[in-house]
PDB file of C-alpha atoms in Angstrom:
ATOM      1  CA  MET A  18      81.579 136.965 117.452  1.00 98.00           C
ATOM      2  CA  GLY A  19      80.502 140.179 116.812  1.00 97.00           C
ATOM      3  CA  THR A  20      83.215 142.700 117.565  1.00 97.00           C
ATOM      4  CA  ALA A  21      81.254 145.707 117.697  1.00 94.00           C
ATOM      5  CA  PRO A  22      82.004 145.880 121.624  1.00 93.00           C
ATOM      6  CA  LEU A  23      85.426 145.818 121.364  1.00 95.00           C
ATOM      7  CA  GLY A  24      85.358 148.860 119.394  1.00 93.00           C
ATOM      8  CA  GLY A  25      84.311 151.175 123.018  1.00 93.00           C
ATOM      9  CA  LEU A  26      80.470 150.914 122.869  1.00 85.00           C
ATOM     10  CA  TYR A  27      78.942 152.452 125.413  1.00 80.00           C
ATOM     11  CA  ALA A  28      81.996 152.591 126.928  1.00 88.00           C
ATOM     12  CA  PRO A  29      85.507 151.702 126.880  1.00 94.00           C
ATOM     13  CA  VAL A  30      87.456 148.773 126.320  1.00 97.00           C
ATOM     14  CA  ALA A  31      90.941 148.097 127.491  1.00 97.00           C
ATOM     15  CA  THR A  32      92.889 146.804 124.958  1.00 97.00           C
ATOM     16  CA  ALA A  33      93.642 143.357 127.312  1.00 98.00           C
ATOM     17  CA  ASP A  34      90.490 142.608 127.721  1.00 98.00           C
ATOM     18  CA  ALA A  35      89.353 142.813 123.805  1.00 98.00           C
ATOM     19  CA  LYS A  36      92.025 140.591 123.338  1.00 98.00           C
ATOM     20  CA  ALA A  37      91.166 138.373 126.109  1.00 98.00           C
ATOM     21  CA  ALA A  38      87.750 137.745 124.644  1.00 98.00           C
ATOM     22  CA  ILE A  39      88.479 136.747 121.238  1.00 98.00           C
ATOM     23  CA  ALA A  40      90.805 134.807 122.336  1.00 98.00           C
ATOM     24  CA  ALA A  41      88.048 132.940 124.547  1.00 98.00           C
ATOM     25  CA  ALA A  42      85.833 132.604 121.472  1.00 98.00           C
ATOM     26  CA  TRP A  43      88.056 131.104 119.769  1.00 98.00           C
ATOM     27  CA  ASP A  44      88.808 128.597 122.614  1.00 98.00           C
ATOM     28  CA  ALA A  45      85.148 128.355 123.228  1.00 98.00           C
ATOM     29  CA  GLY A  46      84.967 126.529 119.792  1.00 98.00           C
ATOM     30  CA  ILE A  47      83.125 129.507 117.642  1.00 98.00           C
ATOM     31  CA  ARG A  48      85.091 129.707 114.014  1.00 98.00           C
ATOM     32  CA  TYR A  49      83.179 133.281 112.435  1.00 98.00           C
ATOM     33  CA  PHE A  50      83.790 136.168 113.112  1.00 98.00           C
ATOM     34  CA  ASP A  51      81.885 139.459 112.439  1.00 98.00           C
ATOM     35  CA  MET A  52      83.375 142.524 112.304  1.00 98.00           C
ATOM     36  CA  ALA A  53      82.983 146.628 110.453  1.00 98.00           C
ATOM     37  CA  PRO A  54      85.516 149.264 109.766  1.00 98.00           C
ATOM     38  CA  MET A  55      83.222 151.540 111.638  1.00 96.00           C
ATOM     39  CA  TYR A  56      83.187 149.421 114.840  1.00 96.00           C
ATOM     40  CA  GLY A  57      86.095 151.388 117.005  1.00 97.00           C
ATOM     41  CA  LEU A  58      86.599 153.137 113.467  1.00 96.00           C
ATOM     42  CA  GLY A  59      89.184 150.847 112.536  1.00 97.00           C
ATOM     43  CA  ARG A  60      90.240 149.644 116.314  1.00 97.00           C
ATOM     44  CA  CYS A  61      88.181 145.896 116.099  1.00 97.00           C
ATOM     45  CA  GLU A  62      89.673 144.856 112.724  1.00 98.00           C
ATOM     46  CA  HIS A  63      92.749 145.647 113.535  1.00 98.00           C
ATOM     47  CA  LEU A  64      92.364 143.953 116.828  1.00 97.00           C
ATOM     48  CA  SER A  65      90.506 140.825 115.343  1.00 98.00           C
ATOM     49  CA  GLY A  66      93.113 140.428 112.454  1.00 98.00           C
ATOM     50  CA  GLU A  67      96.045 140.255 115.016  1.00 98.00           C
ATOM     51  CA  PHE A  68      94.784 136.756 116.378  1.00 98.00           C
ATOM     52  CA  LEU A  69      93.042 135.653 113.576  1.00 98.00           C
ATOM     53  CA  ARG A  70      96.991 135.784 111.601  1.00 98.00           C
ATOM     54  CA  GLU A  71      98.026 133.656 114.269  1.00 98.00           C
ATOM     55  CA  GLN A  72      95.166 130.829 113.135  1.00 98.00           C
ATOM     56  CA  ASP A  73      94.910 128.533 110.780  1.00 97.00           C
ATOM     57  CA  PRO A  74      93.398 130.385 107.471  1.00 96.00           C
ATOM     58  CA  ASP A  75      91.500 127.100 106.900  1.00 97.00           C
ATOM     59  CA  ALA A  76      89.719 127.300 110.291  1.00 98.00           C
ATOM     60  CA  PHE A  77      87.797 130.238 110.526  1.00 98.00           C
ATOM     61  CA  HIS A  78      85.310 132.579 108.683  1.00 98.00           C
ATOM     62  CA  ILE A  79      85.012 136.026 108.251  1.00 98.00           C
ATOM     63  CA  SER A  80      82.057 138.936 107.386  1.00 98.00           C
ATOM     64  CA  THR A  81      83.215 142.446 107.312  1.00 98.00           C
ATOM     65  CA  LYS A  82      81.317 145.452 105.966  1.00 98.00           C
ATOM     66  CA  VAL A  83      81.761 148.408 103.788  1.00 98.00           C
ATOM     67  CA  GLY A  84      80.023 151.799 103.429  1.00 98.00           C
ATOM     68  CA  ARG A  85      82.255 153.392 105.558  1.00 96.00           C
ATOM     69  CA  LEU A  86      85.426 154.946 104.806  1.00 97.00           C
ATOM     70  CA  MET A  87      87.700 155.781 107.163  1.00 96.00           C
ATOM     71  CA  THR A  88      90.130 159.296 106.598  1.00 94.00           C
ATOM     72  CA  PHE A  89      91.009 162.618 108.344  1.00 93.00           C
ATOM     73  CA  GLU A  90      91.728 165.488 107.466  1.00 90.00           C
ATOM     74  CA  ARG A  91      95.166 166.768 105.902  1.00 91.00           C
ATOM     75  CA  PRO A  92      96.396 169.719 103.682  1.00 93.00           C
ATOM     76  CA  GLY A  93      94.883 169.449 100.718  1.00 91.00           C
ATOM     77  CA  ARG A  94      91.621 167.796 101.685  1.00 89.00           C
ATOM     78  CA  THR A  95      88.860 168.919 103.847  1.00 87.00           C
ATOM     79  CA  LEU A  96      86.821 166.603 104.999  1.00 87.00           C
ATOM     80  CA  PRO A  97      82.702 167.433 104.897  1.00 83.00           C
ATOM     81  CA  PRO A  98      80.835 168.156 107.849  1.00 81.00           C
ATOM     82  CA  GLU A  99      79.743 165.285 110.175  1.00 76.00           C
ATOM     83  CA  PRO A 100      76.472 164.447 109.511  1.00 69.00           C
ATOM     84  CA  PRO A 101      74.399 164.565 112.823  1.00 67.00           C
ATOM     85  CA  LYS A 102      74.239 161.410 114.468  1.00 63.00           C
ATOM     86  CA  ASN A 103      71.429 158.711 113.794  1.00 59.00           C
ATOM     87  CA  GLU A 104      69.879 157.247 116.843  1.00 59.00           C
ATOM     88  CA  PHE A 105      71.186 153.847 116.096  1.00 59.00           C
ATOM     89  CA  ASP A 106      75.317 155.408 116.399  1.00 62.00           C
ATOM     90  CA  SER A 107      76.561 155.845 120.297  1.00 65.00           C
ATOM     91  CA  GLY A 108      79.891 156.573 118.685  1.00 77.00           C
ATOM     92  CA  TRP A 109      82.694 155.525 120.021  1.00 91.00           C
ATOM     93  CA  HIS A 110      84.383 155.596 123.347  1.00 91.00           C
ATOM     94  CA  ASN A 111      88.393 154.521 122.370  1.00 92.00           C
ATOM     95  CA  GLY A 112      88.493 153.792 118.966  1.00 94.00           C
ATOM     96  CA  LEU A 113      90.671 155.285 116.587  1.00 96.00           C
ATOM     97  CA  PRO A 114      91.547 159.164 115.869  1.00 94.00           C
ATOM     98  CA  PHE A 115      89.960 158.751 112.348  1.00 95.00           C
ATOM     99  CA  ARG A 116      86.454 159.872 110.830  1.00 93.00           C
ATOM    100  CA  GLU A 117      83.730 157.752 108.906  1.00 93.00           C
ATOM    101  CA  LEU A 118      82.562 158.443 106.106  1.00 94.00           C
ATOM    102  CA  PHE A 119      79.752 157.533 103.793  1.00 95.00           C
ATOM    103  CA  ASP A 120      80.103 156.401  99.893  1.00 96.00           C
ATOM    104  CA  TYR A 121      78.752 153.748  98.666  1.00 98.00           C
ATOM    105  CA  SER A 122      79.827 154.122  95.328  1.00 98.00           C
ATOM    106  CA  TYR A 123      81.864 151.745  92.997  1.00 98.00           C
ATOM    107  CA  ASP A 124      85.491 152.642  93.992  1.00 98.00           C
ATOM    108  CA  ALA A 125      84.466 153.363  96.846  1.00 98.00           C
ATOM    109  CA  ILE A 126      83.321 149.596  97.749  1.00 98.00           C
ATOM    110  CA  LEU A 127      86.986 148.260  96.463  1.00 98.00           C
ATOM    111  CA  ARG A 128      88.853 150.768  98.456  1.00 98.00           C
ATOM    112  CA  SER A 129      87.159 149.769 101.745  1.00 98.00           C
ATOM    113  CA  TYR A 130      87.490 145.999 100.081  1.00 98.00           C
ATOM    114  CA  ASP A 131      91.544 147.375 100.422  1.00 98.00           C
ATOM    115  CA  ASP A 132      91.413 149.090 104.218  1.00 98.00           C
ATOM    116  CA  SER A 133      89.982 145.794 105.244  1.00 98.00           C
ATOM    117  CA  ARG A 134      92.375 143.391 104.100  1.00 98.00           C
ATOM    118  CA  GLN A 135      95.111 146.335 105.197  1.00 98.00           C
ATOM    119  CA  ARG A 136      94.167 146.785 108.770  1.00 98.00           C
ATOM    120  CA  THR A 137      93.229 143.020 109.478  1.00 98.00           C
ATOM    121  CA  GLY A 138      96.349 141.613 107.668  1.00 98.00           C
ATOM    122  CA  LEU A 139      94.635 138.735 106.487  1.00 97.00           C
ATOM    123  CA  GLY A 140      94.762 136.900 103.314  1.00 95.00           C
ATOM    124  CA  ARG A 141      90.909 137.211 102.293  1.00 95.00           C
ATOM    125  CA  LEU A 142      87.510 138.259 103.695  1.00 98.00           C
ATOM    126  CA  ASP A 143      84.526 135.538 103.311  1.00 98.00           C
ATOM    127  CA  ILE A 144      82.017 138.048 103.093  1.00 98.00           C
ATOM    128  CA  LEU A 145      80.936 141.802 102.747  1.00 99.00           C
ATOM    129  CA  PHE A 146      78.503 143.545 104.243  1.00 99.00           C
ATOM    130  CA  VAL A 147      76.272 146.797 102.976  1.00 98.00           C
ATOM    131  CA  HIS A 148      76.882 148.337 106.140  1.00 98.00           C
ATOM    132  CA  ASP A 149      73.706 150.833 107.541  1.00 95.00           C
ATOM    133  CA  ILE A 150      72.050 151.687 104.538  1.00 97.00           C
ATOM    134  CA  GLY A 151      68.507 152.521 105.026  1.00 96.00           C
ATOM    135  CA  ARG A 152      66.196 154.758 105.168  1.00 95.00           C
ATOM    136  CA  VAL A 153      65.781 155.402 108.909  1.00 91.00           C
ATOM    137  CA  THR A 154      69.723 155.103 109.289  1.00 90.00           C
ATOM    138  CA  HIS A 155      70.157 158.509 106.654  1.00 93.00           C
ATOM    139  CA  GLY A 156      66.678 159.841 106.218  1.00 92.00           C
ATOM    140  CA  ALA A 157      67.071 163.159 103.816  1.00 93.00           C
ATOM    141  CA  LEU A 158      70.522 161.002 102.368  1.00 94.00           C
ATOM    142  CA  HIS A 159      68.412 157.488 101.463  1.00 97.00           C
ATOM    143  CA  ASP A 160      68.291 157.869  97.357  1.00 98.00           C
ATOM    144  CA  HIS A 161      71.394 159.625  97.178  1.00 97.00           C
ATOM    145  CA  HIS A 162      73.095 156.236  98.930  1.00 97.00           C
ATOM    146  CA  TRP A 163      71.465 153.964  97.672  1.00 98.00           C
ATOM    147  CA  GLY A 164      71.899 155.280  94.564  1.00 98.00           C
ATOM    148  CA  ALA A 165      75.382 154.815  94.941  1.00 98.00           C
ATOM    149  CA  LEU A 166      75.104 151.343  95.849  1.00 98.00           C
ATOM    150  CA  THR A 167      73.002 150.554  92.739  1.00 98.00           C
ATOM    151  CA  LYS A 168      73.330 153.310  89.992  1.00 98.00           C
ATOM    152  CA  GLY A 169      76.382 153.821  90.795  1.00 97.00           C
ATOM    153  CA  GLY A 170      77.922 150.394  90.877  1.00 98.00           C
ATOM    154  CA  GLY A 171      77.894 148.974  94.086  1.00 98.00           C
ATOM    155  CA  PHE A 172      76.373 146.109  94.000  1.00 98.00           C
ATOM    156  CA  ARG A 173      78.928 145.879  90.531  1.00 98.00           C
ATOM    157  CA  ALA A 174      81.942 146.238  92.498  1.00 98.00           C
ATOM    158  CA  LEU A 175      80.306 142.991  95.352  1.00 98.00           C
ATOM    159  CA  GLU A 176      79.778 140.788  92.138  1.00 98.00           C
ATOM    160  CA  GLU A 177      82.819 141.528  90.344  1.00 98.00           C
ATOM    161  CA  LEU A 178      84.442 140.299  94.231  1.00 98.00           C
ATOM    162  CA  LYS A 179      82.687 137.767  94.148  1.00 98.00           C
ATOM    163  CA  ALA A 180      83.111 136.849  90.780  1.00 98.00           C
ATOM    164  CA  SER A 181      86.791 137.063  91.355  1.00 98.00           C
ATOM    165  CA  GLY A 182      86.752 134.289  94.358  1.00 98.00           C
ATOM    166  CA  LEU A 183      87.710 137.453  96.136  1.00 98.00           C
ATOM    167  CA  ILE A 184      85.211 137.206  98.779  1.00 98.00           C
ATOM    168  CA  ALA A 185      82.649 134.409  99.028  1.00 98.00           C
ATOM    169  CA  GLY A 186      79.105 136.263  99.245  1.00 98.00           C
ATOM    170  CA  PHE A 187      78.128 139.155  99.890  1.00 98.00           C
ATOM    171  CA  GLY A 188      74.539 141.404 101.451  1.00 98.00           C
ATOM    172  CA  LEU A 189      73.817 143.725 103.819  1.00 98.00           C
ATOM    173  CA  GLY A 190      74.301 144.021 107.306  1.00 98.00           C
ATOM    174  CA  VAL A 191      71.498 146.292 108.601  1.00 97.00           C
ATOM    175  CA  ASN A 192      68.857 147.176 111.653  1.00 94.00           C
ATOM    176  CA  GLU A 193      66.397 147.351 108.581  1.00 96.00           C
ATOM    177  CA  TRP A 194      64.556 144.220 106.961  1.00 97.00           C
ATOM    178  CA  GLN A 195      62.834 146.723 104.598  1.00 97.00           C
ATOM    179  CA  VAL A 196      66.539 147.408 102.509  1.00 98.00           C
ATOM    180  CA  ILE A 197      66.987 144.231 102.223  1.00 98.00           C
ATOM    181  CA  SER A 198      64.119 143.183 101.440  1.00 98.00           C
ATOM    182  CA  ASP A 199      64.794 146.674  98.393  1.00 98.00           C
ATOM    183  CA  ALA A 200      68.077 144.816  97.754  1.00 98.00           C
ATOM    184  CA  MET A 201      66.524 141.859  96.843  1.00 98.00           C
ATOM    185  CA  GLU A 202      65.555 143.329  93.968  1.00 98.00           C
ATOM    186  CA  GLU A 203      68.586 144.600  92.982  1.00 98.00           C
ATOM    187  CA  THR A 204      70.893 141.959  92.896  1.00 98.00           C
ATOM    188  CA  ASP A 205      71.652 137.947  93.980  1.00 98.00           C
ATOM    189  CA  LEU A 206      72.190 138.389  98.021  1.00 98.00           C
ATOM    190  CA  ASP A 207      73.661 135.033  99.510  1.00 98.00           C
ATOM    191  CA  CYS A 208      73.490 136.237 102.929  1.00 98.00           C
ATOM    192  CA  CYS A 209      72.685 139.038 105.514  1.00 98.00           C
ATOM    193  CA  LEU A 210      73.129 140.352 108.785  1.00 98.00           C
ATOM    194  CA  LEU A 211      69.502 141.783 110.112  1.00 98.00           C
ATOM    195  CA  ALA A 212      70.531 143.031 113.123  1.00 95.00           C
ATOM    196  CA  GLY A 213      67.553 143.804 116.232  1.00 93.00           C
ATOM    197  CA  ARG A 214      64.541 143.421 114.066  1.00 94.00           C
ATOM    198  CA  TYR A 215      63.282 139.652 115.025  1.00 96.00           C
ATOM    199  CA  THR A 216      64.159 139.793 118.901  1.00 96.00           C
ATOM    200  CA  LEU A 217      62.510 138.454 121.745  1.00 96.00           C
ATOM    201  CA  LEU A 218      61.109 141.851 122.136  1.00 94.00           C
ATOM    202  CA  ASP A 219      60.919 143.138 118.154  1.00 93.00           C
ATOM    203  CA  GLY A 220      59.365 140.628 115.504  1.00 91.00           C
ATOM    204  CA  ASP A 221      58.810 143.010 112.894  1.00 89.00           C
ATOM    205  CA  ALA A 222      60.581 140.735 110.192  1.00 94.00           C
ATOM    206  CA  ALA A 223      58.843 138.015 111.126  1.00 93.00           C
ATOM    207  CA  GLU A 224      55.222 137.963 108.840  1.00 92.00           C
ATOM    208  CA  THR A 225      56.912 139.227 105.552  1.00 94.00           C
ATOM    209  CA  PHE A 226      60.703 139.698 105.559  1.00 97.00           C
ATOM    210  CA  LEU A 227      61.904 136.157 106.332  1.00 97.00           C
ATOM    211  CA  PRO A 228      59.313 134.089 104.393  1.00 97.00           C
ATOM    212  CA  LYS A 229      60.336 136.480 101.414  1.00 98.00           C
ATOM    213  CA  ALA A 230      64.777 135.461 102.746  1.00 98.00           C
ATOM    214  CA  LEU A 231      64.036 132.081 103.309  1.00 97.00           C
ATOM    215  CA  ALA A 232      62.185 131.568  99.620  1.00 97.00           C
ATOM    216  CA  ARG A 233      64.775 133.537  97.889  1.00 97.00           C
ATOM    217  CA  ASP A 234      67.936 131.251  99.523  1.00 97.00           C
ATOM    218  CA  VAL A 235      69.004 134.596 101.243  1.00 98.00           C
ATOM    219  CA  ASP A 236      70.930 133.325 104.437  1.00 97.00           C
ATOM    220  CA  LEU A 237      70.114 135.224 107.607  1.00 98.00           C
ATOM    221  CA  VAL A 238      73.180 136.239 110.222  1.00 98.00           C
ATOM    222  CA  ILE A 239      70.524 137.412 113.077  1.00 98.00           C
ATOM    223  CA  GLY A 240      72.462 140.133 115.032  1.00 96.00           C
ATOM    224  CA  GLY A 241      71.182 142.246 118.151  1.00 92.00           C
ATOM    225  CA  VAL A 242      69.228 139.768 119.963  1.00 95.00           C
ATOM    226  CA  PHE A 243      69.437 141.389 123.202  1.00 92.00           C
ATOM    227  CA  ASN A 244      68.256 144.809 121.921  1.00 89.00           C
ATOM    228  CA  SER A 245      71.453 146.522 122.752  1.00 80.00           C
ATOM    229  CA  GLY A 246      71.568 145.129 126.363  1.00 83.00           C
ATOM    230  CA  ILE A 247      68.520 145.185 127.861  1.00 90.00           C
ATOM    231  CA  LEU A 248      67.479 141.457 127.073  1.00 91.00           C
ATOM    232  CA  ALA A 249      71.000 140.834 128.527  1.00 88.00           C
ATOM    233  CA  SER A 250      70.458 142.355 131.778  1.00 70.00           C
ATOM    234  CA  THR A 251      67.795 144.066 133.275  1.00 48.00           C
ATOM    235  CA  SER A 252      69.908 145.809 136.461  1.00 52.00           C
ATOM    236  CA  GLY A 253      72.047 148.525 135.925  1.00 52.00           C
ATOM    237  CA  ARG A 254      72.021 149.958 131.373  1.00 56.00           C
ATOM    238  CA  ARG A 255      69.215 148.789 130.597  1.00 75.00           C
ATOM    239  CA  LYS A 256      69.458 150.553 126.504  1.00 73.00           C
ATOM    240  CA  PHE A 257      67.414 148.958 123.689  1.00 80.00           C
ATOM    241  CA  ASN A 258      68.029 149.841 120.424  1.00 76.00           C
ATOM    242  CA  TYR A 259      70.492 151.731 121.214  1.00 71.00           C
ATOM    243  CA  VAL A 260      69.147 154.330 123.209  1.00 75.00           C
ATOM    244  CA  ASP A 261      67.315 154.510 126.805  1.00 79.00           C
ATOM    245  CA  ALA A 262      64.531 151.857 126.753  1.00 83.00           C
ATOM    246  CA  PRO A 263      61.263 153.067 127.098  1.00 87.00           C
ATOM    247  CA  GLU A 264      58.767 151.969 129.734  1.00 90.00           C
ATOM    248  CA  ALA A 265      56.698 150.082 127.696  1.00 90.00           C
ATOM    249  CA  ILE A 266      59.691 147.921 126.031  1.00 90.00           C
ATOM    250  CA  VAL A 267      60.832 147.337 130.362  1.00 89.00           C
ATOM    251  CA  ALA A 268      57.588 146.145 131.254  1.00 92.00           C
ATOM    252  CA  LYS A 269      57.634 143.448 128.459  1.00 94.00           C
ATOM    253  CA  VAL A 270      60.801 143.031 129.372  1.00 93.00           C
ATOM    254  CA  GLU A 271      59.457 141.858 133.205  1.00 93.00           C
ATOM    255  CA  LYS A 272      56.869 139.885 131.458  1.00 96.00           C
ATOM    256  CA  LEU A 273      59.216 137.709 129.666  1.00 97.00           C
ATOM    257  CA  GLU A 274      61.270 137.589 132.567  1.00 95.00           C
ATOM    258  CA  GLU A 275      59.129 136.054 134.557  1.00 97.00           C
ATOM    259  CA  VAL A 276      57.325 133.374 131.936  1.00 98.00           C
ATOM    260  CA  CYS A 277      61.196 132.358 131.519  1.00 97.00           C
ATOM    261  CA  ARG A 278      61.200 131.859 135.727  1.00 97.00           C
ATOM    262  CA  ARG A 279      58.456 129.633 135.626  1.00 97.00           C
ATOM    263  CA  PHE A 280      60.668 127.287 133.612  1.00 98.00           C
ATOM    264  CA  ASP A 281      64.604 128.230 135.437  1.00 97.00           C
ATOM    265  CA  VAL A 282      65.868 130.103 131.904  1.00 97.00           C
ATOM    266  CA  PRO A 283      67.878 132.714 132.486  1.00 96.00           C
ATOM    267  CA  LEU A 284      65.788 135.435 129.046  1.00 96.00           C
ATOM    268  CA  PRO A 285      69.249 135.883 127.881  1.00 96.00           C
ATOM    269  CA  ALA A 286      69.562 132.505 127.326  1.00 97.00           C
ATOM    270  CA  ALA A 287      66.051 132.191 125.965  1.00 98.00           C
ATOM    271  CA  ALA A 288      67.106 135.862 123.777  1.00 97.00           C
ATOM    272  CA  ILE A 289      69.982 134.301 122.153  1.00 97.00           C
ATOM    273  CA  GLN A 290      68.146 130.800 121.272  1.00 98.00           C
ATOM    274  CA  TYR A 291      65.032 132.666 120.111  1.00 98.00           C
ATOM    275  CA  PRO A 292      65.903 133.488 116.030  1.00 97.00           C
ATOM    276  CA  MET A 293      67.660 130.056 115.802  1.00 97.00           C
ATOM    277  CA  ARG A 294      63.792 128.852 115.920  1.00 96.00           C
ATOM    278  CA  HIS A 295      62.836 130.036 112.377  1.00 96.00           C
ATOM    279  CA  PRO A 296      64.009 128.243 109.236  1.00 96.00           C
ATOM    280  CA  ALA A 297      65.611 131.287 107.834  1.00 97.00           C
ATOM    281  CA  SER A 298      67.944 132.507 110.190  1.00 97.00           C
ATOM    282  CA  THR A 299      71.073 130.531 110.002  1.00 97.00           C
ATOM    283  CA  CYS A 300      72.918 131.664 113.294  1.00 96.00           C
ATOM    284  CA  VAL A 301      72.858 134.224 115.764  1.00 98.00           C
ATOM    285  CA  VAL A 302      76.108 137.247 115.715  1.00 97.00           C
ATOM    286  CA  ILE A 303      77.040 138.051 119.743  1.00 96.00           C
ATOM    287  CA  GLY A 304      78.626 140.968 121.335  1.00 93.00           C
ATOM    288  CA  ALA A 305      81.006 140.883 124.008  1.00 94.00           C
ATOM    289  CA  LYS A 306      83.955 142.924 126.001  1.00 95.00           C
ATOM    290  CA  THR A 307      85.489 140.666 128.394  1.00 97.00           C
ATOM    291  CA  ALA A 308      86.263 136.782 128.175  1.00 98.00           C
ATOM    292  CA  ALA A 309      83.777 136.460 131.080  1.00 97.00           C
ATOM    293  CA  GLN A 310      81.301 137.751 128.773  1.00 95.00           C
ATOM    294  CA  VAL A 311      82.175 135.396 125.574  1.00 97.00           C
ATOM    295  CA  ASN A 312      81.897 132.373 128.146  1.00 97.00           C
ATOM    296  CA  GLY A 313      78.928 133.339 129.817  1.00 96.00           C
ATOM    297  CA  ASN A 314      76.914 134.031 125.798  1.00 96.00           C
ATOM    298  CA  VAL A 315      78.332 130.534 124.819  1.00 97.00           C
ATOM    299  CA  ALA A 316      76.484 129.162 128.714  1.00 97.00           C
ATOM    300  CA  TRP A 317      73.258 130.725 127.563  1.00 97.00           C
ATOM    301  CA  PHE A 318      73.207 129.038 123.992  1.00 97.00           C
ATOM    302  CA  GLU A 319      73.997 126.060 125.278  1.00 97.00           C
ATOM    303  CA  GLN A 320      71.635 126.225 127.905  1.00 97.00           C
ATOM    304  CA  ALA A 321      68.797 123.349 127.249  1.00 97.00           C
ATOM    305  CA  ILE A 322      65.703 124.881 126.680  1.00 98.00           C
ATOM    306  CA  PRO A 323      61.617 123.085 127.042  1.00 98.00           C
ATOM    307  CA  ASP A 324      59.404 123.892 124.030  1.00 97.00           C
ATOM    308  CA  GLU A 325      56.961 124.341 126.802  1.00 98.00           C
ATOM    309  CA  LEU A 326      58.896 128.233 127.084  1.00 98.00           C
ATOM    310  CA  TRP A 327      58.155 128.784 123.711  1.00 98.00           C
ATOM    311  CA  ARG A 328      54.284 127.899 124.163  1.00 98.00           C
ATOM    312  CA  THR A 329      53.780 129.534 126.931  1.00 98.00           C
ATOM    313  CA  LEU A 330      55.274 133.051 125.561  1.00 98.00           C
ATOM    314  CA  GLU A 331      52.702 132.326 122.192  1.00 97.00           C
ATOM    315  CA  ALA A 332      50.056 131.974 124.625  1.00 97.00           C
ATOM    316  CA  GLU A 333      50.751 134.493 126.409  1.00 97.00           C
ATOM    317  CA  GLY A 334      50.954 136.700 122.895  1.00 96.00           C
ATOM    318  CA  LEU A 335      54.789 137.925 123.864  1.00 96.00           C
ATOM    319  CA  ILE A 336      56.240 136.669 120.485  1.00 96.00           C
ATOM    320  CA  PRO A 337      54.560 135.398 117.569  1.00 93.00           C
ATOM    321  CA  PRO A 338      53.727 131.799 116.836  1.00 90.00           C
ATOM    322  CA  LEU A 339      56.025 130.621 114.606  1.00 88.00           C
TER     323      LEU A 339
END
């Protein structure tokens, strides 16, 4: 269960709807919840923690993220100007009244861990993902942030948290597989969340990165399987990688949908299940705003899909051969 949409991604989400979505995921048997300080500027950690605190603490696993601190201006503390929004950042429509501050240094990683423990109110955090680091995300500031994570002790803080038993593992949670590949040369990653780069529309990671992750024994959580929504519905909002979908992408979606219709398989079902065909994929993380969306996602995940569908998509050049 991905919680990003509950923070007001693209549109506001009522608190009652958000709580119902989390409860529906639990009722459906989902026991892994992914969150981040960024999601709703703290809102999603609060909402998720409120529900999970009432459950058996040994019955679920959670991941959250580090790299962004939630802060605000006050006398004696003036925040730097907000960085320009990158192409992956859509903003939050009913997030909490905080500012995010990128910081991947040793002290910031430890503070982020403490802050997430307080926001969730949970006795443990299982996995920490370094959130949204990479050249596409940070542009000219990438080298600065990468230096904080490496030479500045960010990875060392994560290693210490794991060694002390405060977390079970760590990795990166990003849209760019290239930076995960770079991180593998810096530290021993346990698992990583890769969003949007191994989907029916984007196989960029398939040729070189997925085999490397498999060889290094780095488990992959695959996110963004709908590529921001266009693979979940071809009507209404057509977002691809968090922005309006270009015509070439819309055309490919129509071709994918046509093949799926031949086999009586909903396109979103194929989108959810596609990443699990590769042995490097451990699970998929799917976001939802309502209980109905959660239940729909579960139904798509459980939809029977014949192997012939995948072979047809390969034969027509719509997905790379496995």
